[in-house]
CSV table of C-alpha atoms in Angstrom, one decimal:
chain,number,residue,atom,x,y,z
O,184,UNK,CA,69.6,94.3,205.0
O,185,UNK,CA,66.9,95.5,207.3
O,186,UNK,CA,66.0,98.3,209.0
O,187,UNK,CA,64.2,98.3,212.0
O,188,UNK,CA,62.2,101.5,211.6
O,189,UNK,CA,62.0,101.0,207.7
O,190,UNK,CA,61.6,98.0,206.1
O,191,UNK,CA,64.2,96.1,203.9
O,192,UNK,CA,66.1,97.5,201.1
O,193,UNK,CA,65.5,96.6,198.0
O,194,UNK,CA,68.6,95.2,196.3
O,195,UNK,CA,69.0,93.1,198.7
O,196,UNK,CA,65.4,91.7,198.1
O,197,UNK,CA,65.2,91.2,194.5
O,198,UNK,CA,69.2,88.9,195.0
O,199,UNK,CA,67.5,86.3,197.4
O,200,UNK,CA,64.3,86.0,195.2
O,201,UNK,CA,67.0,85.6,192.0
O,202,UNK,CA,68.6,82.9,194.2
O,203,UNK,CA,65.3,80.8,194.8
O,204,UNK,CA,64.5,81.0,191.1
O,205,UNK,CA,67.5,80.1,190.0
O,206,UNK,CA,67.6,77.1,192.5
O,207,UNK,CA,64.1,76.4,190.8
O,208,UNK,CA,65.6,75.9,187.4
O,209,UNK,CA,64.2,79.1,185.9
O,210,UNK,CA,66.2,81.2,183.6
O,211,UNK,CA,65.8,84.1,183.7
O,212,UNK,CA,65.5,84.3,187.4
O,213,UNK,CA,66.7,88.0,187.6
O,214,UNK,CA,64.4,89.7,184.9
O,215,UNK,CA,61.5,87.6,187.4
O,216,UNK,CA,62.4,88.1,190.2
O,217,UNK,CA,62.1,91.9,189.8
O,218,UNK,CA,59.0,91.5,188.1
O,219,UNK,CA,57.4,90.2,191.4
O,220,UNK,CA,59.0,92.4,193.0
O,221,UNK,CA,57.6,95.5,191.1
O,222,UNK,CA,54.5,93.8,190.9
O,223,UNK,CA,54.0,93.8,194.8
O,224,UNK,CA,55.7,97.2,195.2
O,225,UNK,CA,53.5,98.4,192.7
O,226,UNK,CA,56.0,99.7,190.8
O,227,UNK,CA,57.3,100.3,187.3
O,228,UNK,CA,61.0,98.4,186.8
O,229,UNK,CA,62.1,101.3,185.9
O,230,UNK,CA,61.3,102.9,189.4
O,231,UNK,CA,62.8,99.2,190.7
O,232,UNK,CA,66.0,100.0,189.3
O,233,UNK,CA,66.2,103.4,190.4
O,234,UNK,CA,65.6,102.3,194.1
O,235,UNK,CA,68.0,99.5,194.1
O,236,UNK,CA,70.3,102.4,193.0
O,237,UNK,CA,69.4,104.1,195.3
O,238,UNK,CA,68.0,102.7,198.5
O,239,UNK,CA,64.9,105.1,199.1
O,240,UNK,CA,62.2,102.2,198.3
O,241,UNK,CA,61.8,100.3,201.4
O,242,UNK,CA,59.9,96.6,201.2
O,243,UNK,CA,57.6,96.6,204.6
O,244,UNK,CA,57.3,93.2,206.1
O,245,UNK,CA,53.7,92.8,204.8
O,246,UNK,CA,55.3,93.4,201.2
O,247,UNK,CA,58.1,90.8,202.0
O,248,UNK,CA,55.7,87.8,203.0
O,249,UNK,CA,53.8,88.4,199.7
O,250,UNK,CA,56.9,88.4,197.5
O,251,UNK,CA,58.3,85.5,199.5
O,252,UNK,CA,54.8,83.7,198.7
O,253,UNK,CA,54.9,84.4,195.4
O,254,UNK,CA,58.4,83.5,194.5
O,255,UNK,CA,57.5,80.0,196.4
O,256,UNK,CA,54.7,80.0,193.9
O,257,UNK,CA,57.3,80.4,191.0
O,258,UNK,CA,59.9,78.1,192.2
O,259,UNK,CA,57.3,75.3,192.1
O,260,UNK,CA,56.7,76.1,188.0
O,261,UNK,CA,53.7,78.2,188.0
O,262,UNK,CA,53.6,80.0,185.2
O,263,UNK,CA,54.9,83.4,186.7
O,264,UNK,CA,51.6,85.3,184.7
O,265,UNK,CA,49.7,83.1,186.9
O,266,UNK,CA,51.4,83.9,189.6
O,267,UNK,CA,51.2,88.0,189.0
O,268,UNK,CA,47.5,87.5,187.5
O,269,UNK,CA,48.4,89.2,184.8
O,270,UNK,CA,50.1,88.8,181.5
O,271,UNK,CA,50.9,91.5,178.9
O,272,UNK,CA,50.3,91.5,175.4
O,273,UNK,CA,50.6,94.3,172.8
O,274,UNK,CA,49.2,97.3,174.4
O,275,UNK,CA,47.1,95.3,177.1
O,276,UNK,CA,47.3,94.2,180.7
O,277,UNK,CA,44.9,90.9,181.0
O,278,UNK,CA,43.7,89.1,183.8
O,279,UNK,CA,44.8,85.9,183.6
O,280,UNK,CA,44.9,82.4,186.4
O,281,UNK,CA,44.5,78.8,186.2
O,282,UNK,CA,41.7,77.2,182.8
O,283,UNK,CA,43.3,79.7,180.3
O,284,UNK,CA,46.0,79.6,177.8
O,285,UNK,CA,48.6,82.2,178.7
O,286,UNK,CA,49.1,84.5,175.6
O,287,UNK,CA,52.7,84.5,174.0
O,288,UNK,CA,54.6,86.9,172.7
O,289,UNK,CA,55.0,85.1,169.3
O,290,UNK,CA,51.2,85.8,168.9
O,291,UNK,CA,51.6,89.7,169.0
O,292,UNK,CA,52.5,89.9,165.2
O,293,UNK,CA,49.2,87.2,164.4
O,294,UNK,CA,47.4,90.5,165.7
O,295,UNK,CA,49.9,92.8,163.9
O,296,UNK,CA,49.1,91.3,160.8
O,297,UNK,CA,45.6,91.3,161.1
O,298,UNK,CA,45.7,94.4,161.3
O,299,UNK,CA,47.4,95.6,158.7
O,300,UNK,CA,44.9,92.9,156.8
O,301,UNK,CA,41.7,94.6,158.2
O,302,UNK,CA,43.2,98.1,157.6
O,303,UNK,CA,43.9,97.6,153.8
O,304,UNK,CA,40.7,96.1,153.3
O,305,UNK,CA,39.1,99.6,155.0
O,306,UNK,CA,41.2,101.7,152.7
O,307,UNK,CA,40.9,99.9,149.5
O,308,UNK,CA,36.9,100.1,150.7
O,309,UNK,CA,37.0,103.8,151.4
O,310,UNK,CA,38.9,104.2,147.9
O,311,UNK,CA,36.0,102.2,146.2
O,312,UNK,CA,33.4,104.4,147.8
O,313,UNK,CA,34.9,108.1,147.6
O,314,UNK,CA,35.1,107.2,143.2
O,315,UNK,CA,31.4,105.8,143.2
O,316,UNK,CA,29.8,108.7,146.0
O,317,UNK,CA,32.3,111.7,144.5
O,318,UNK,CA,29.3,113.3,141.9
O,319,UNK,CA,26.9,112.4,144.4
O,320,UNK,CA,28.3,114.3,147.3
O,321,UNK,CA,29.3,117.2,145.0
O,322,UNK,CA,26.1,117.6,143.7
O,323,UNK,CA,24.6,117.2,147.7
O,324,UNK,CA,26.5,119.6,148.3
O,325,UNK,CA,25.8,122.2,145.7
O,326,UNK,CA,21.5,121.8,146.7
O,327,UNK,CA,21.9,121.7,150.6
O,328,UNK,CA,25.7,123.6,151.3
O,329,UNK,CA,26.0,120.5,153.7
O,330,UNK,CA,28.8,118.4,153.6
O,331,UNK,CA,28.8,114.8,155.6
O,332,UNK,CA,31.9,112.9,157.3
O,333,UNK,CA,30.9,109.2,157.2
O,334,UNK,CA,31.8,106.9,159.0
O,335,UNK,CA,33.5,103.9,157.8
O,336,UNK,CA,31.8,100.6,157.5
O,337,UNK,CA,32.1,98.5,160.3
O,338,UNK,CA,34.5,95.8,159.8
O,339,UNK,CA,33.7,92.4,161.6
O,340,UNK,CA,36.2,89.5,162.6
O,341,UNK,CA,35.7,86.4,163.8
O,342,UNK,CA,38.4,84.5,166.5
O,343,UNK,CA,37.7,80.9,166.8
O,344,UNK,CA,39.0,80.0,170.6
O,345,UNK,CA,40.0,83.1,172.4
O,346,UNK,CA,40.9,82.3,175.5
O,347,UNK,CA,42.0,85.0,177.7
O,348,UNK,CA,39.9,87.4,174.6
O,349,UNK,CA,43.6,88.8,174.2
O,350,UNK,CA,43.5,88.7,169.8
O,351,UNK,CA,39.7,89.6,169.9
O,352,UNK,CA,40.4,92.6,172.4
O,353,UNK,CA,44.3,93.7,170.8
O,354,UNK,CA,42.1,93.9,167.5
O,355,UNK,CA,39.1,96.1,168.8
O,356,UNK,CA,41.2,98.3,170.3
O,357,UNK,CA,43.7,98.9,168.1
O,358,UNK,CA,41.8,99.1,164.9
O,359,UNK,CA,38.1,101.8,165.4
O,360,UNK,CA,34.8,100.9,164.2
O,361,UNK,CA,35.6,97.2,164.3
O,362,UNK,CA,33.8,94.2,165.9
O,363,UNK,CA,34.8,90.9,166.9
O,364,UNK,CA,32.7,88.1,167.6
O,365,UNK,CA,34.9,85.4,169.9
O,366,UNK,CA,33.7,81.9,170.9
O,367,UNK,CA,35.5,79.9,173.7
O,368,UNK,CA,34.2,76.2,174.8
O,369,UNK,CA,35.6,76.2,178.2
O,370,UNK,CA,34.0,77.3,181.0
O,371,UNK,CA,37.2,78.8,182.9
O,372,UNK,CA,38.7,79.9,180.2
O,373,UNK,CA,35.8,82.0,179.0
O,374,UNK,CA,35.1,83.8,182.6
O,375,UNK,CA,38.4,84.8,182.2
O,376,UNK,CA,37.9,86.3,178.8
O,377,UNK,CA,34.7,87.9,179.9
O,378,UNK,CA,36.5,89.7,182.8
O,379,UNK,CA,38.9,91.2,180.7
O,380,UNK,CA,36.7,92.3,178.2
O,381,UNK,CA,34.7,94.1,180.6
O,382,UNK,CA,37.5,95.4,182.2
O,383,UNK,CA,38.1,97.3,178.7
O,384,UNK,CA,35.4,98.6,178.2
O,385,UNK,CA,36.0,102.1,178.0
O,386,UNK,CA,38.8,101.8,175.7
O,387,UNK,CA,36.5,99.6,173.4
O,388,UNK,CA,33.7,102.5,173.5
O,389,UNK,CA,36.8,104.8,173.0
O,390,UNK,CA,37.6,102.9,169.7
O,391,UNK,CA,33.9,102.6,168.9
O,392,UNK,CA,34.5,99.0,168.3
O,393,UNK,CA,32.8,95.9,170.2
O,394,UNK,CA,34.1,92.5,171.4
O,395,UNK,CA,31.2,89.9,171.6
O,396,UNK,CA,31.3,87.0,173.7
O,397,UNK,CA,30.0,83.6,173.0
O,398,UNK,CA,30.3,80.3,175.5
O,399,UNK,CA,29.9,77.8,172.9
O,400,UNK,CA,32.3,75.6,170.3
O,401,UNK,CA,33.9,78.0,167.7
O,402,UNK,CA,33.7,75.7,164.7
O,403,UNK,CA,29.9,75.0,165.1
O,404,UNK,CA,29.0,78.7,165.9
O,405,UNK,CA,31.2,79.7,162.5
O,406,UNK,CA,29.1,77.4,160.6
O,407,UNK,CA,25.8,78.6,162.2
O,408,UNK,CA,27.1,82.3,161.5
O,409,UNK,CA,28.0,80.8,157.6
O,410,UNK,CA,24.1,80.2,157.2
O,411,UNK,CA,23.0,82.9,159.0
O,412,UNK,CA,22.0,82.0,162.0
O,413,UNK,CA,23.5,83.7,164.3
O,414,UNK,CA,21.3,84.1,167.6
O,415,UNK,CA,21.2,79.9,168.1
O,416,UNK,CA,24.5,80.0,169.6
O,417,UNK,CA,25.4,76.7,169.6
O,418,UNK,CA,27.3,74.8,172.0
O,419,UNK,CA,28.3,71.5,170.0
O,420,UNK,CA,29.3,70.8,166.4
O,421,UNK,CA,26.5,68.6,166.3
O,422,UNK,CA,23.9,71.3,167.8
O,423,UNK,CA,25.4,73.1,164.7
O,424,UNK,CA,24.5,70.9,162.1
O,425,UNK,CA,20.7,70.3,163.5
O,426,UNK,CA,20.3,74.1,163.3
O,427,UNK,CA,21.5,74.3,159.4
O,428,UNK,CA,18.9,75.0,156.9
O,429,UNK,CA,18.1,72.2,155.2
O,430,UNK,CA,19.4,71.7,152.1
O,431,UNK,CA,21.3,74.5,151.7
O,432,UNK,CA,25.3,74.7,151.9
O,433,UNK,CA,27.1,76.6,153.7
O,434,UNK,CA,29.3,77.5,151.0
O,435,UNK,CA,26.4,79.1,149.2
O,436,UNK,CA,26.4,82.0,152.4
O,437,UNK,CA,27.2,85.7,151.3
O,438,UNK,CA,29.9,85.7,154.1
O,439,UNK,CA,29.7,87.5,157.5
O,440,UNK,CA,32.9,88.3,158.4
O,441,UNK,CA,36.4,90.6,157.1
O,442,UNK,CA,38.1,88.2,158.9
O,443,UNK,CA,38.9,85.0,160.8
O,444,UNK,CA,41.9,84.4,163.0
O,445,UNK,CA,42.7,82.5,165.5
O,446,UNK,CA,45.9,80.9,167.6
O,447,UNK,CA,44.1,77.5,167.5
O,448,UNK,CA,44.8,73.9,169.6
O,449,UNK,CA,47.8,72.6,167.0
O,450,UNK,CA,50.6,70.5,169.2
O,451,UNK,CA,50.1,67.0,168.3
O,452,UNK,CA,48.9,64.6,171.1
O,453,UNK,CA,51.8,62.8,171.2
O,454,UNK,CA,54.6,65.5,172.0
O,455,UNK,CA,53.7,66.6,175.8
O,456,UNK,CA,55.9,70.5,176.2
O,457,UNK,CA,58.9,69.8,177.8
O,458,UNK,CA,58.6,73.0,180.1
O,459,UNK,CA,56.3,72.7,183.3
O,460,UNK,CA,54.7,75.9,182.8
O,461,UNK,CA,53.1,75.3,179.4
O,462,UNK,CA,51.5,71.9,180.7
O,463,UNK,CA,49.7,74.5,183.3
O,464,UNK,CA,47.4,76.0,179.5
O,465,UNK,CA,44.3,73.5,179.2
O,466,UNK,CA,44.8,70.5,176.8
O,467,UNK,CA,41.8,71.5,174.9
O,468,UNK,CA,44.1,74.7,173.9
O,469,UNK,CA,46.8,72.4,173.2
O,470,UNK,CA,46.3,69.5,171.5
O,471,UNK,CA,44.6,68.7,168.4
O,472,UNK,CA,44.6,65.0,167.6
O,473,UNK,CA,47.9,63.1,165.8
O,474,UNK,CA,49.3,65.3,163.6
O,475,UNK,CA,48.0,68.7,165.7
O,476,UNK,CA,45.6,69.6,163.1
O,477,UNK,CA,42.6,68.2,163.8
O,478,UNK,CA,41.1,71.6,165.0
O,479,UNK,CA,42.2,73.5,162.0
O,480,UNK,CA,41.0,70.8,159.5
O,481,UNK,CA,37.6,71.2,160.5
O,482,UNK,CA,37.9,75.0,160.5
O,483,UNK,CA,39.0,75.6,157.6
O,484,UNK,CA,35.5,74.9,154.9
O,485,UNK,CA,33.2,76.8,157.4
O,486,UNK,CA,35.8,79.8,157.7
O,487,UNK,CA,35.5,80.2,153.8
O,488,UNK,CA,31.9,79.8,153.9
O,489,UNK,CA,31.6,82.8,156.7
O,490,UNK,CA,34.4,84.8,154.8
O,491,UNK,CA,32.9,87.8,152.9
O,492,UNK,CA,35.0,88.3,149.1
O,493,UNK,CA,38.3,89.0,149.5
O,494,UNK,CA,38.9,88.7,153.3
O,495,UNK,CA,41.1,87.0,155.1
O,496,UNK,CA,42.0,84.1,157.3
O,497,UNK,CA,44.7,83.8,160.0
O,498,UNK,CA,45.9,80.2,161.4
O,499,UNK,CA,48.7,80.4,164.0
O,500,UNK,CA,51.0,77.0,163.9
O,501,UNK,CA,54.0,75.1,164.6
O,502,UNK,CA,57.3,75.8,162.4
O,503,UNK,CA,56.6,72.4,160.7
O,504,UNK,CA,53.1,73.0,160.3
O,505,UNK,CA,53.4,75.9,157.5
O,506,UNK,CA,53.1,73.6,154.1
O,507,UNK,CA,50.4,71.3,155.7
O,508,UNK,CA,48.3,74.6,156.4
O,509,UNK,CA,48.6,76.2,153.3
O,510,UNK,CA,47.2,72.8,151.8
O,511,UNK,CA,44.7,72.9,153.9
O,512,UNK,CA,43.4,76.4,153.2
O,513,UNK,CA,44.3,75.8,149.2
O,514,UNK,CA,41.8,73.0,149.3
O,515,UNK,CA,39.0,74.3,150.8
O,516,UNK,CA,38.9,77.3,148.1
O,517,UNK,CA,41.5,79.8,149.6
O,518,UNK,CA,43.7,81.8,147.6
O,519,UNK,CA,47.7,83.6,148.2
O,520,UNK,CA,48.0,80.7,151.1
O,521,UNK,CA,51.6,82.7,152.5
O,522,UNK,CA,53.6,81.3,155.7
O,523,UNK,CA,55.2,84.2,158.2
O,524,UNK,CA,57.7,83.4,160.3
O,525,UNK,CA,58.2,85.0,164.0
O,526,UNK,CA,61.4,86.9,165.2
O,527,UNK,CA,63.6,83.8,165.8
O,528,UNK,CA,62.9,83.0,162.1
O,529,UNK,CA,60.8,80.2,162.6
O,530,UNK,CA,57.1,79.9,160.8
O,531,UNK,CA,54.8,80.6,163.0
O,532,UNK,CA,51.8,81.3,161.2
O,533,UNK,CA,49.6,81.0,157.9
O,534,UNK,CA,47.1,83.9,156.0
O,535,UNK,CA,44.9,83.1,153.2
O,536,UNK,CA,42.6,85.1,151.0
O,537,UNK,CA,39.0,84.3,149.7
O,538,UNK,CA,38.4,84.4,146.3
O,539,UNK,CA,37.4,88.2,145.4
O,540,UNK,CA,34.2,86.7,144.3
O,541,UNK,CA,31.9,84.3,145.5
C-alpha cells in the first residue's frame, strides 16, 4: 500500500520482494528479503519487525527503486553478500563484492578454535614465566619498591589465503597483543582484504594486535618466512625457492609463527557447486587439483618448518577430506592430527600440533 504523502508501508514491501525471491528459486526468500530491506532502510531487523507491526517506517520511492534493484540483483543468483556489500562473520561487518571468496558461517568455529589454541598457548607461556621470573621480581621488588605489569609476548599467526582478511582480522581482534601475517595471490581479492583491514583499524590498535598484508602466493612466502627471510616477499613458489639459502632446509628454521590456519582452495576440480552463488567465489579459492588437495599438500612441510615448538596448525576441509588431512599432516612431522566437525555434524576441519621440540 502507498501513501501519497508518505511513502509505502513496510509489510507490504518486504511480501513482494519474498515473492521475487521465491520465484527466483531462493529459499529462504523471507529471512532475505528483509535483510535488503533493513539494509536499504538502514535498519536493524529487529526495528524491521517492529515497523511491519506497526506501520510508522515508511519506504520513500528513492528507497523502493534501490530495494527493487537489488532484489533484481538477487533473483538473478548473486550471492546476496554481494549484493548488500557486506557479509558478517563472528563479531565483524566486511566489505565484500565480486574476486573474493564470501566467508561462511562454517568457518566461525576454524577461528573459534584458534583461538582457544592461541589462548592456551599464552597461558601455559605466562605459567612458564611467573615460576622462572617469581624470585626475580620478589627480589626487584624488595631493592627498588617497584613492581612491573608485563606485557605478554606477542603471539604471531600465519593465514595462508585470506581472502576478504575475515580469519586474519576475527583473530586480531578477538585475541590482544597478537599479530597475523596474511598472504593472498589475487589481485581483487586482496584490495578487498586491504580495505577491510583498514577499515578496522581502530579496533586492531584497541586490541594492540596487528594484521599484515602481503600480495604474494602464501605457500612460497611461508617457506621464505621458514628460512627467515621475510622482507623478499615473494610472489611465486618458484621466486621462493631462488631466495632460499643455499643449502640449508627449511626444516632446520627455529619457527616463526604460534600458528598457521587457513580455509584453503580444497573442492576437487571435478565437482563444479551445484548452487549458483558459490560459482560467483574465484576458482583459485575453490579448486585444488583432482582430489582437492593439491593446495594443502604443498602446505603442509613449509607450515611445520615455520611452526615454532608446540604450535599449531588449522586446515579447513570437506567432510570426506578429514583422514586424508590428518595423513597428510602425520607425515610431514605433525603430532595429535584431530578432525572437528561443524554444527550439522559433518568434519569440517583438521588441527595438528608440532612436536614440542625441534
Amino acid at each position: 500500500m502507498t501513501d501519497p504523502a508518505g511513502g509505502s508501508e513496510v509489510g507490504p514491501v518486504v511480501l513482494r520482494m519474498l515473492q521475487r525471491l521465491a520465484e527466483a528459486g531462493i529459499g529462504p526468500a523471507r529471512a532475505e528479503s528483509r535483510q535488503i530491506v533493513a539494509h536499504v532502510l538502514d535498519v536493524s531487523l529487529g526495528d524491521l519487525s517492529l515497523a511491519e507491526l506497526t506501520g510508522r517506517l515508511r519506504v520513500s520511492a528513492e528507497q523502493m527503486h534501490t530495494i527493487e534493484t537489488l532484489t533484481e540483483r538477487r533473483a538473478r543468483r548473486i550471492p546476496l553478500q554481494h549484493v548488500l556489500g557486506r557479509a558478517p562473520f563472528r563479531a565483524l561487518d566486511l566489505s565484500i563484492g565480486e574476486g573474493v571468496f564470501v566467508p561462511r558461517p562454517e568457518t566461525e568455529l576454524l577461528v573459534e578454535r584458534a583461538l582457544e589454541l592461541l589462548s592456551e598457548r599464552r597461558a601455559a607461556e605466562q605459567t612458564s614465566d611467573s615460576d622462572r621470573d617469581d624470585a626475580a621480581a620478589v627480589d626487584q621488588a624488595l631493592t627498588d619498591g617497584t613492581r612491573r605489569d608485563v606485557a605478554p609476548r606477542r603471539l604471531r599467526v600465519f593465514e595462508a589465503g585470506t581472502g576478504s582478511a575475515a580469519i586474519s582480522l576475527a583473530i586480531a581482534t578477538e585475541l590482544p597483543h597478537t599479530h597475523v601475517r596474511t598472504v593472498e595471490l589475487e589481485t581483487a581479492a586482496e584490495a578487498w582484504a586491504r580495505r577491510n583491514i583498514v577499515a578496522y583499524t581502530d579496533a586492531l590498535a584497541a586490541a594492540d594486535s596487528t594484521v599484515e598484508l602481503v600480495a604474494g602466493d602464501a605457500i612460497a612466502d611461508l617457506a621464505v618466512a621458514s628460512s627467515s627471510l621475510l622482507p623478499a616477499h615473494p610472489r611465486s613458489r618458484a621466486q621462493a625457492a631462488a631466495q632460499m639459502t643455499p643449502g640449508r632446509p627449511v626444516a632446520e628454521s627455529a619457527g616463526t609463527f604460534d600458528l598457521i590456519v587457513s580455509n584453503p582452495p580444497y573442492v576437487p576440480t571435478g565437482d563444479i557447486p551445484l548452487e549458483p552463488e558459490a560459482r560467483a567465489d574465484p576458482d583459485t579459492a575453490l579448486y585444488s587439483g583432482a582430489d582437492g588437495l593439491d593446495f594443502i599438500r604443498e602446505l603442509v612441510a613449509p607450515a611445520f618448518a615455520a611452526l615454532r615448538a608446540g604450535g599449531s596448525i588449522l586446515l579447513e576441509h570437506t567432510e570426506q577430506q578429514g583422514s586424508d588431512v590428518r595423513m597428510l599432516l602425520e607425515t610431514a612431522g605433525f603430532e595429535a592430527a584431530q578432525t572437528h566437525r561443524d554444527l550439522t555434524g559433518r568434519d569440517r576441519f583438521t588441527e595438528a600440533r608440532h612436536p614440542s621440540r625441534h
